[in-house]
PDB file of C-alpha atoms in Angstrom:
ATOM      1  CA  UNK A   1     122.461  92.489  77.187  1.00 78.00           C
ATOM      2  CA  UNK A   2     123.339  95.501  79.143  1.00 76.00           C
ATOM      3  CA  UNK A   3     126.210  97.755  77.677  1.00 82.00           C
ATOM      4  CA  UNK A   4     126.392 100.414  80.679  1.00 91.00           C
ATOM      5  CA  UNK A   5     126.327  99.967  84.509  1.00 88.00           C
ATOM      6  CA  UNK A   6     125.068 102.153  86.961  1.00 92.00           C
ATOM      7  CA  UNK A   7     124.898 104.851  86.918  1.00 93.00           C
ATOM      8  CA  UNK A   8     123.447 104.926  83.505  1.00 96.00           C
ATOM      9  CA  UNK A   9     119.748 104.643  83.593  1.00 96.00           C
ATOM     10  CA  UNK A  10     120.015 101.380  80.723  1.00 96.00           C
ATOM     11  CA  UNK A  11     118.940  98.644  83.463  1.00 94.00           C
ATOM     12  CA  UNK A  12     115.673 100.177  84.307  1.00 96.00           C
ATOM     13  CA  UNK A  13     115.188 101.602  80.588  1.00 96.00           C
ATOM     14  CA  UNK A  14     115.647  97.931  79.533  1.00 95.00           C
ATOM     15  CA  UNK A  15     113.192  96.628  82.271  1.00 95.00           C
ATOM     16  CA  UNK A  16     110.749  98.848  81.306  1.00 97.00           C
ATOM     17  CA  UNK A  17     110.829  97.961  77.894  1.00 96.00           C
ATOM     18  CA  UNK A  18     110.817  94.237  78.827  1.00 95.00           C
ATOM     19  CA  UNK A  19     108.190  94.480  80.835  1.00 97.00           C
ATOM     20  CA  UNK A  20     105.899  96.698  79.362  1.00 98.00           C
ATOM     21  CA  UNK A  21     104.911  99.081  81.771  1.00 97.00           C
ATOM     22  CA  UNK A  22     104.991 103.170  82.461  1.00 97.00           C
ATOM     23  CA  UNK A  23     107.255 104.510  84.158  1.00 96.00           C
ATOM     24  CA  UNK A  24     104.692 105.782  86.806  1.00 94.00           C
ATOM     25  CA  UNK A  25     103.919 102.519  88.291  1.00 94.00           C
ATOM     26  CA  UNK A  26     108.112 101.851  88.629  1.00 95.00           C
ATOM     27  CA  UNK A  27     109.156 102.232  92.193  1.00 95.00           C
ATOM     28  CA  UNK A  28     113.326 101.692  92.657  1.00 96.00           C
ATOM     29  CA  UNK A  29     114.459 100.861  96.277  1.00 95.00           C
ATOM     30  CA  UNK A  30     118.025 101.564  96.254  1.00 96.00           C
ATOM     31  CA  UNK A  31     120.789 101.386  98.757  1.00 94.00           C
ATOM     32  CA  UNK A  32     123.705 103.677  96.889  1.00 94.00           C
ATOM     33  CA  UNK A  33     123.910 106.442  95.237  1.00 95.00           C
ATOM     34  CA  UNK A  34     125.209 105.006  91.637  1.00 95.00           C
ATOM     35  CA  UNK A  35     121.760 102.920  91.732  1.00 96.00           C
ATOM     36  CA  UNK A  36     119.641 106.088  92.941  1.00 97.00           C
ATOM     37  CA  UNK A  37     121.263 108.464  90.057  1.00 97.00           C
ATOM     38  CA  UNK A  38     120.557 105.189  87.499  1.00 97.00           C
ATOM     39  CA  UNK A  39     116.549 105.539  88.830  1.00 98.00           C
ATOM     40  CA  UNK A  40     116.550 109.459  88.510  1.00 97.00           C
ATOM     41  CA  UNK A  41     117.916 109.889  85.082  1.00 97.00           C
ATOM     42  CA  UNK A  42     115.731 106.413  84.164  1.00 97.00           C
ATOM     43  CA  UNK A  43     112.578 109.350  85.243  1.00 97.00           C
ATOM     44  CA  UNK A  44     111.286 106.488  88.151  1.00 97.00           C
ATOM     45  CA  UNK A  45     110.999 107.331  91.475  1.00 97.00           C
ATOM     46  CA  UNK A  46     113.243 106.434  94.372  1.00 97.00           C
ATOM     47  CA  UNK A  47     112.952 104.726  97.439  1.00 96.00           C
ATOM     48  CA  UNK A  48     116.831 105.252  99.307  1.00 96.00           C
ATOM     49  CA  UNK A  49     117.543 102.483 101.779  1.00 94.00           C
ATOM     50  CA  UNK A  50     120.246 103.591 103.965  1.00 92.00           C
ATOM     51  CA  UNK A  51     123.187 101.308 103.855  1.00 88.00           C
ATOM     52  CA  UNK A  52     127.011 101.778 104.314  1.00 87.00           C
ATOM     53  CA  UNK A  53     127.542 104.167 101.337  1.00 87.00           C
ATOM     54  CA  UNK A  54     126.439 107.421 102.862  1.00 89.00           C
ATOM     55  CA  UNK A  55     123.867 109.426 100.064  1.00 92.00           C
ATOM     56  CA  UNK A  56     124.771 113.341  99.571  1.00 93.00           C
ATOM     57  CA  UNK A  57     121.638 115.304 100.801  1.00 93.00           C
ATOM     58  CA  UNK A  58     121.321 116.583  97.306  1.00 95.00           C
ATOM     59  CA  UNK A  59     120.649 113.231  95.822  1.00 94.00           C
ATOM     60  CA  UNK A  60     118.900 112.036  98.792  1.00 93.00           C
ATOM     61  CA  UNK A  61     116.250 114.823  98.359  1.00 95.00           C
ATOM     62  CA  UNK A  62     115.578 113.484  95.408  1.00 96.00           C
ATOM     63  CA  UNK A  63     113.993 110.430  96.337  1.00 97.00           C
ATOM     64  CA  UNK A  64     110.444 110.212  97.707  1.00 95.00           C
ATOM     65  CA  UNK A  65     111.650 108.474 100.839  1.00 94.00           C
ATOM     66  CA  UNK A  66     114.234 107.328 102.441  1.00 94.00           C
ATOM     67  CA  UNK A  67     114.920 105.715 105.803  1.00 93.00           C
ATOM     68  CA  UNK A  68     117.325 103.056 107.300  1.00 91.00           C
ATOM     69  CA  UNK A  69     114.667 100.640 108.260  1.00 92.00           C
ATOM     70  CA  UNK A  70     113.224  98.027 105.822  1.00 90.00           C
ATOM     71  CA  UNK A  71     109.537  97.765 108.265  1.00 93.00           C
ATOM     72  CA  UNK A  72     109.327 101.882 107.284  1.00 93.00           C
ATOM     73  CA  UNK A  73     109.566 101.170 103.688  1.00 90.00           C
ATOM     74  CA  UNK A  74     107.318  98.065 103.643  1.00 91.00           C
ATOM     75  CA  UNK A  75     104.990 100.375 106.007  1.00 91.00           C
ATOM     76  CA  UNK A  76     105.128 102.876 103.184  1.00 85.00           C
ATOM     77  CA  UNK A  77     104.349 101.063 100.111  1.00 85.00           C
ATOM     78  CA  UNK A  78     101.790  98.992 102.197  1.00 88.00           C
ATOM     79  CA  UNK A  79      99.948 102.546 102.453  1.00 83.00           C
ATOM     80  CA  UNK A  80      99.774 103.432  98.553  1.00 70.00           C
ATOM     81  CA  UNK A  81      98.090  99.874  97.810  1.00 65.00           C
ATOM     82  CA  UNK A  82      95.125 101.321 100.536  1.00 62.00           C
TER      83      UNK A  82
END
């Protein structure tokens, strides 16, 4: 059971821990900015998808890609399985 929403890094800390994995081989795609600040402090990285709720360039930058397009994203994590 969750306690805290987004922004608080708890859902991907618990999914982590539920899962078993490092959080180097944890990709978030996210479409706001509460979820992208939840993956950030979580220490994951980011994928933003752009959506209605418009992402400050200083949280934007933070993410290791970003685009508006789903094909660009699927293009992009098509390219780190090669």
């Amino acid at each position: 059971r969750l306690l805290k929403a987004k922004p608080s890094p708890e859902l991907y800390l618990k999914a982590i821990d539920i899962l078993n994995v490092r959080k180097k081989n944890v990709l978030a795609i996210e479409d706001s900015r509460v979820g992208i600040k939840s993956a950030i402090k979580a220490g994951i990285d980011v994928i933003n998808i752009e959506d209605i709720d418009v992402i400050p360039i200083g949280i934007r930058k933070k993410c290791i890609f970003s685009s508006k397009y789903i094909k660009d994203i699927m293009n992009i994590l098509s390219e780190e399985r090669d």
